[in-house]
């Protein structure tokens, strides 16, 4: 008894042996843990005095899965499959004691145990699909045997965990332990031994393996997962659980897993997993910098963004005050928030009580001074510099001394806004994406004077409201919108040279984006950009002509596409084709047929080029930050890893050469490869 190795401890409590694993931060099932578990099981199996075994973890969670950092490296025995086989070979009851997030291989290990107990706050799940994988240690064969194929498939294809109470109701866990988990698990094991309960393995259960409803569930669950390999593999594996003997199904699961883990999609998704966590590490914030406490928030402006931002606070349990200029506008904003919540409740995504609880955290006012008690204020008024500077001057007057003052501007100079106050060290950008209560990305814009603890506060709050915070520097459009602007220029050029909106959008959605640039423009409204261009004396030959013809997008039922009433499905419009051809003629641009491959290159490569300039200027810290911004804010397909990762897969020499070609043929110098691309291509290396 005692320490088996640095991660695994074995002790006894009477006739019950307790195996405790401690591998911070999330008890990933790395090699040392697996070896220690195997040895502990061998010792307890051989020790006649041991009548039952409890497997538990120290720290914040039960095993959160296999160690993702080991993927792609030579496998080390024992594998997780061997640990699981050792558990199933035990002739003494083995009880898994769950807390935190028992995920992936951790949950699969628990499914191999004879019994599972958990604290009420525990969650269990199989999120492998989010890494471009499928459960590879028997989860696709054991979970369907416990809860039926249909429910198992939902958990495996969505990758979303379930709470302990639901797991108890489904028979996944045998008991909820209130209070001390280890004591509760030992007591449970002792009862099993005392009552001589039969040791039934999940693998031997067949009663729940019914095919009914499986095919429909599979179709529904995978409908929106076009282009991804993992969901289809999940369906095949769970179907095997219904149709094949356990061992055969397990073997097939292993084959599917090995194919996916060595595949490009999973490598790309694993890149995003780690890049997302790396993005939270912001250079220039000294180790140990404490975020300021946030117990209340305020939002200025209850428009499209303000309402959604307020919901983020309420969803995280933080009271928030929304300020508007008048009662009607305030009521309109609050009504929109209520409608949003009701829609979620009607879809079953939220309980009515929980909706009431969240709505009660949101209060609306028209008196600006009401923000005086907020720990953090986010301004979301019209995108006009003078107005924003007036709002920040007012904030400087009424906000409490150590409040963090944030602007949700999409493009404007955060430093200039900060200079409108006497406390620029407390000012930064918190750029949400529409709809703010849904989109996970949060671009945090560090101003020249922003204090490290103000920055740390915004990053910590970003994670607390379930956003993916990425810190960027000040420039026009920050990272995402600045790169997107390059795509928009090229998109218009493609239309003038011969492509049609439906062809460009088909190429971009074919690449994996949920929506093409022109359907996206129609959703945002073409008139917004038109007014901005007119204000700046700029032109967009085609979009201006469309707006002059009343094509504002979905809001007028016609934009680049036509929309039947009540429908959001873009339909090609001959009127638009005529307007585009007229513009080509007017600008003397010969039209030609443009291949999909060229369209994809011209939609993606200029953005990569701008990404390189953004890295050169230090506006983004790492290429991975840019990838996370595009995956969580702009619908870049996660299984392609983000624009900078994608560029590295294609090779920067190829990107350089194609950009040079497009710069030559268009005469547009902004398409000339960035210095960073030229240098890295010459060195034969990549961004990462
Ligand atoms: N392997 C290696 N490192 C991991 C890890 C893992 N499974 N999970 C987390 N980390 C690191 C992470 O990179 C970070 O490191 C630190 O732990 C804290 O994580 C056979 C094949 C558990 C919900 O997909 O979802 O099992 O940045 O910041 O917000 O079928 O981590 O500090 O250096 O995210 O509290 C399946 C992945 C694996 C779960 C905690 N498991 N992890 O969230 O902390 S595949 C997963 C998470 C598998 C089997 C298959 C979350 C979390 P660093 P964090 P958090
Ligand atoms: P919006 O027009 O929908 O809402 C702005 C609201 O601010 C209006 O309700 C207006 O009455 C209110 N307002 C104006 N002056 C005010 C004042 N002095 N005090 C209180 N309220 C005031 O605009 P929006 O789309 O929500 O954009 C708001 C900000 O967010 C802009 O800076 C915009 O660039 C940025 N943004 C917008 C989006 C988007 O997709 N809409 C995305 C990210 C960022």
Short mmCIF file of N, CA and C in Angstrom, two decimals, residues 319-407:
data_model
loop_
_atom_site.label_atom_id
_atom_site.label_comp_id
_atom_site.label_asym_id
_atom_site.label_seq_id
_atom_site.Cartn_x
_atom_site.Cartn_y
_atom_site.Cartn_z
N UNK A 319 -25.33 40.64 -11.70
CA UNK A 319 -26.34 41.68 -11.91
C UNK A 319 -25.82 42.74 -12.87
N UNK A 320 -26.68 43.22 -13.78
CA UNK A 320 -26.24 44.19 -14.79
C UNK A 320 -27.32 45.24 -15.04
N UNK A 321 -26.85 46.48 -15.22
CA UNK A 321 -27.76 47.60 -15.50
C UNK A 321 -27.57 48.04 -16.94
N UNK A 322 -28.66 48.19 -17.68
CA UNK A 322 -28.57 48.70 -19.06
C UNK A 322 -29.06 50.14 -19.06
N UNK A 323 -28.29 51.02 -19.72
CA UNK A 323 -28.65 52.44 -19.80
C UNK A 323 -29.04 52.78 -21.22
N UNK A 324 -30.17 53.46 -21.40
CA UNK A 324 -30.56 53.92 -22.73
C UNK A 324 -30.92 55.40 -22.64
N UNK A 325 -31.10 55.99 -23.80
CA UNK A 325 -31.35 57.43 -23.82
C UNK A 325 -32.80 57.76 -23.49
N UNK A 326 -33.72 56.77 -23.70
CA UNK A 326 -35.14 57.06 -23.45
C UNK A 326 -35.90 55.78 -23.08
N UNK A 327 -37.08 55.95 -22.47
CA UNK A 327 -37.85 54.77 -22.01
C UNK A 327 -38.19 53.84 -23.17
N UNK A 328 -38.66 54.41 -24.29
CA UNK A 328 -39.10 53.55 -25.42
C UNK A 328 -37.95 52.69 -25.92
N UNK A 329 -36.80 53.33 -26.12
CA UNK A 329 -35.64 52.58 -26.62
C UNK A 329 -35.22 51.53 -25.59
N UNK A 330 -35.31 51.93 -24.31
CA UNK A 330 -34.95 50.97 -23.25
C UNK A 330 -35.91 49.79 -23.28
N UNK A 331 -37.22 50.10 -23.33
CA UNK A 331 -38.21 49.02 -23.33
C UNK A 331 -38.02 48.11 -24.55
N UNK A 332 -37.71 48.74 -25.71
CA UNK A 332 -37.49 47.93 -26.92
C UNK A 332 -36.31 46.96 -26.68
N UNK A 333 -35.27 47.49 -26.08
CA UNK A 333 -34.10 46.63 -25.80
C UNK A 333 -34.44 45.52 -24.82
N UNK A 334 -35.17 45.84 -23.76
CA UNK A 334 -35.52 44.82 -22.75
C UNK A 334 -36.48 43.79 -23.34
N UNK A 335 -37.38 44.26 -24.20
CA UNK A 335 -38.31 43.32 -24.84
C UNK A 335 -37.55 42.33 -25.71
N UNK A 336 -36.51 42.85 -26.39
CA UNK A 336 -35.72 41.95 -27.26
C UNK A 336 -35.01 40.89 -26.40
N UNK A 337 -34.49 41.30 -25.24
CA UNK A 337 -33.83 40.35 -24.33
C UNK A 337 -34.84 39.29 -23.88
N UNK A 338 -36.02 39.74 -23.48
CA UNK A 338 -37.06 38.80 -23.00
C UNK A 338 -37.44 37.83 -24.11
N UNK A 339 -37.56 38.35 -25.32
CA UNK A 339 -37.95 37.49 -26.46
C UNK A 339 -36.86 36.45 -26.71
N UNK A 340 -35.63 36.88 -26.59
CA UNK A 340 -34.50 35.94 -26.76
C UNK A 340 -34.58 34.80 -25.75
N UNK A 341 -34.79 35.17 -24.49
CA UNK A 341 -34.87 34.13 -23.44
C UNK A 341 -36.07 33.22 -23.70
N UNK A 342 -37.21 33.82 -24.06
CA UNK A 342 -38.40 32.97 -24.28
C UNK A 342 -38.15 31.98 -25.40
N UNK A 343 -37.44 32.44 -26.44
CA UNK A 343 -37.14 31.53 -27.57
C UNK A 343 -36.30 30.35 -27.09
N UNK A 344 -35.32 30.64 -26.21
CA UNK A 344 -34.47 29.55 -25.70
C UNK A 344 -35.29 28.58 -24.85
N UNK A 345 -36.19 29.16 -24.02
CA UNK A 345 -37.05 28.30 -23.18
C UNK A 345 -37.91 27.42 -24.08
N UNK A 346 -38.47 28.01 -25.13
CA UNK A 346 -39.38 27.22 -25.99
C UNK A 346 -38.61 26.12 -26.73
N UNK A 347 -37.32 26.32 -26.94
CA UNK A 347 -36.52 25.25 -27.58
C UNK A 347 -36.03 24.23 -26.55
N UNK A 348 -36.39 24.46 -25.25
CA UNK A 348 -35.97 23.49 -24.22
C UNK A 348 -34.54 23.73 -23.77
N UNK A 349 -33.96 24.89 -24.19
CA UNK A 349 -32.55 25.16 -23.84
C UNK A 349 -32.39 25.81 -22.48
N UNK A 350 -33.53 26.14 -21.83
CA UNK A 350 -33.46 26.82 -20.54
C UNK A 350 -34.79 26.61 -19.82
N UNK A 351 -34.76 26.46 -18.48
CA UNK A 351 -36.01 26.30 -17.73
C UNK A 351 -36.65 27.67 -17.51
N UNK A 352 -37.97 27.71 -17.41
CA UNK A 352 -38.67 28.98 -17.23
C UNK A 352 -38.22 29.67 -15.94
N UNK A 353 -38.00 28.91 -14.86
CA UNK A 353 -37.55 29.52 -13.59
C UNK A 353 -36.19 30.18 -13.78
N UNK A 354 -35.32 29.45 -14.50
CA UNK A 354 -33.97 29.98 -14.72
C UNK A 354 -34.06 31.26 -15.55
N UNK A 355 -35.00 31.29 -16.51
CA UNK A 355 -35.17 32.52 -17.32
C UNK A 355 -35.56 33.67 -16.41
N UNK A 356 -36.53 33.43 -15.53
CA UNK A 356 -36.97 34.48 -14.61
C UNK A 356 -35.79 34.95 -13.75
N UNK A 357 -35.00 33.99 -13.27
CA UNK A 357 -33.88 34.32 -12.39
C UNK A 357 -32.89 35.24 -13.14
N UNK A 358 -32.63 34.90 -14.41
CA UNK A 358 -31.67 35.71 -15.19
C UNK A 358 -32.25 37.08 -15.52
N UNK A 359 -33.53 37.09 -15.91
CA UNK A 359 -34.14 38.39 -16.25
C UNK A 359 -34.11 39.33 -15.04
N UNK A 360 -34.26 38.72 -13.86
CA UNK A 360 -34.29 39.55 -12.64
C UNK A 360 -32.93 40.21 -12.38
N UNK A 361 -31.89 39.67 -13.01
CA UNK A 361 -30.55 40.24 -12.81
C UNK A 361 -30.31 41.42 -13.74
N UNK A 362 -31.22 41.66 -14.69
CA UNK A 362 -31.04 42.74 -15.67
C UNK A 362 -32.00 43.89 -15.33
N UNK A 363 -31.44 45.06 -15.05
CA UNK A 363 -32.33 46.21 -14.80
C UNK A 363 -32.02 47.31 -15.81
N UNK A 364 -33.06 48.02 -16.24
CA UNK A 364 -32.92 49.06 -17.26
C UNK A 364 -33.15 50.43 -16.66
N UNK A 365 -32.34 51.41 -17.08
CA UNK A 365 -32.49 52.78 -16.59
C UNK A 365 -32.23 53.76 -17.71
N UNK A 366 -32.65 55.00 -17.49
CA UNK A 366 -32.29 56.05 -18.45
C UNK A 366 -31.41 57.10 -17.78
N UNK A 367 -31.17 56.92 -16.48
CA UNK A 367 -30.29 57.85 -15.77
C UNK A 367 -28.84 57.32 -15.86
N UNK A 368 -27.97 58.07 -16.50
CA UNK A 368 -26.60 57.61 -16.74
C UNK A 368 -25.85 57.35 -15.43
N UNK A 369 -26.15 58.18 -14.40
CA UNK A 369 -25.42 58.05 -13.13
C UNK A 369 -25.58 56.69 -12.49
N UNK A 370 -26.57 55.93 -12.95
CA UNK A 370 -26.83 54.61 -12.35
C UNK A 370 -25.66 53.65 -12.53
N UNK A 371 -24.75 53.99 -13.43
CA UNK A 371 -23.62 53.07 -13.63
C UNK A 371 -22.54 53.29 -12.57
N UNK A 372 -22.80 54.26 -11.68
CA UNK A 372 -21.79 54.65 -10.68
C UNK A 372 -21.34 53.50 -9.78
N UNK A 373 -22.17 52.46 -9.62
CA UNK A 373 -21.78 51.38 -8.70
C UNK A 373 -21.23 50.14 -9.43
N UNK A 374 -21.19 50.19 -10.74
CA UNK A 374 -20.76 49.00 -11.50
C UNK A 374 -19.25 48.81 -11.44
N UNK A 375 -18.83 47.55 -11.34
CA UNK A 375 -17.39 47.23 -11.33
C UNK A 375 -16.81 47.27 -12.74
N UNK A 376 -17.67 47.00 -13.74
CA UNK A 376 -17.21 47.03 -15.12
C UNK A 376 -18.35 47.54 -15.99
N UNK A 377 -18.00 48.50 -16.88
CA UNK A 377 -19.01 49.09 -17.76
C UNK A 377 -18.62 48.83 -19.22
N UNK A 378 -19.59 48.40 -20.03
CA UNK A 378 -19.32 48.18 -21.45
C UNK A 378 -20.20 49.13 -22.26
N UNK A 379 -19.57 49.95 -23.06
CA UNK A 379 -20.31 50.90 -23.89
C UNK A 379 -20.62 50.24 -25.24
N UNK A 380 -21.90 50.32 -25.64
CA UNK A 380 -22.32 49.75 -26.94
C UNK A 380 -23.29 50.70 -27.63
N UNK A 381 -22.85 51.98 -27.78
CA UNK A 381 -23.70 52.96 -28.48
C UNK A 381 -23.29 53.01 -29.94
N UNK A 382 -23.93 53.88 -30.73
CA UNK A 382 -23.66 53.94 -32.17
C UNK A 382 -22.15 54.03 -32.44
N UNK A 383 -21.73 53.57 -33.60
CA UNK A 383 -20.30 53.55 -33.96
C UNK A 383 -19.86 54.92 -34.45
N UNK A 384 -19.93 55.89 -33.58
CA UNK A 384 -19.51 57.26 -33.92
C UNK A 384 -18.49 57.72 -32.88
N UNK A 385 -17.33 58.18 -33.32
CA UNK A 385 -16.25 58.52 -32.38
C UNK A 385 -16.67 59.62 -31.41
N UNK A 386 -17.24 60.70 -31.92
CA UNK A 386 -17.59 61.81 -31.02
C UNK A 386 -18.55 61.35 -29.93
N UNK A 387 -19.57 60.56 -30.33
CA UNK A 387 -20.53 60.08 -29.34
C UNK A 387 -19.83 59.21 -28.30
N UNK A 388 -18.98 58.32 -28.76
CA UNK A 388 -18.28 57.43 -27.80
C UNK A 388 -17.39 58.25 -26.86
N UNK A 389 -16.73 59.26 -27.37
CA UNK A 389 -15.87 60.08 -26.51
C UNK A 389 -16.71 60.82 -25.47
N UNK A 390 -17.90 61.27 -25.88
CA UNK A 390 -18.78 61.95 -24.89
C UNK A 390 -19.20 60.94 -23.81
N UNK A 391 -19.55 59.73 -24.25
CA UNK A 391 -19.98 58.72 -23.27
C UNK A 391 -18.85 58.41 -22.29
N UNK A 392 -17.60 58.30 -22.79
CA UNK A 392 -16.48 57.98 -21.89
C UNK A 392 -16.12 59.16 -20.97
N UNK A 393 -16.34 60.36 -21.47
CA UNK A 393 -16.11 61.52 -20.58
C UNK A 393 -17.13 61.49 -19.44
N UNK A 394 -18.37 61.10 -19.78
CA UNK A 394 -19.40 60.97 -18.73
C UNK A 394 -19.05 59.82 -17.78
N UNK A 395 -18.57 58.73 -18.34
CA UNK A 395 -18.19 57.58 -17.50
C UNK A 395 -17.08 57.99 -16.54
N UNK A 396 -16.12 58.80 -17.05
CA UNK A 396 -14.99 59.24 -16.23
C UNK A 396 -15.51 60.01 -15.02
N UNK A 397 -16.63 60.70 -15.21
CA UNK A 397 -17.23 61.53 -14.14
C UNK A 397 -17.99 60.66 -13.12
N UNK A 398 -18.74 59.66 -13.61
CA UNK A 398 -19.65 58.97 -12.67
C UNK A 398 -19.18 57.57 -12.25
N UNK A 399 -18.31 56.92 -13.05
CA UNK A 399 -17.96 55.52 -12.70
C UNK A 399 -17.09 55.48 -11.45
N UNK A 400 -17.18 54.39 -10.68
CA UNK A 400 -16.42 54.28 -9.43
C UNK A 400 -14.92 54.21 -9.73
N UNK A 401 -14.10 54.50 -8.77
CA UNK A 401 -12.65 54.71 -8.97
C UNK A 401 -11.99 53.55 -9.70
N UNK A 402 -12.23 52.32 -9.26
CA UNK A 402 -11.48 51.20 -9.87
C UNK A 402 -12.31 50.42 -10.89
N UNK A 403 -13.31 51.07 -11.44
CA UNK A 403 -14.13 50.37 -12.44
C UNK A 403 -13.31 50.18 -13.73
N UNK A 404 -13.58 49.08 -14.44
CA UNK A 404 -12.99 48.88 -15.76
C UNK A 404 -13.98 49.41 -16.79
N UNK A 405 -13.48 50.22 -17.70
CA UNK A 405 -14.35 50.89 -18.69
C UNK A 405 -14.05 50.31 -20.08
N UNK A 406 -15.02 49.63 -20.66
CA UNK A 406 -14.77 48.94 -21.93
C UNK A 406 -15.66 49.49 -23.03
N UNK A 407 -15.12 49.48 -24.26
CA UNK A 407 -15.94 49.86 -25.41
C UNK A 407 -16.13 48.65 -26.32
#
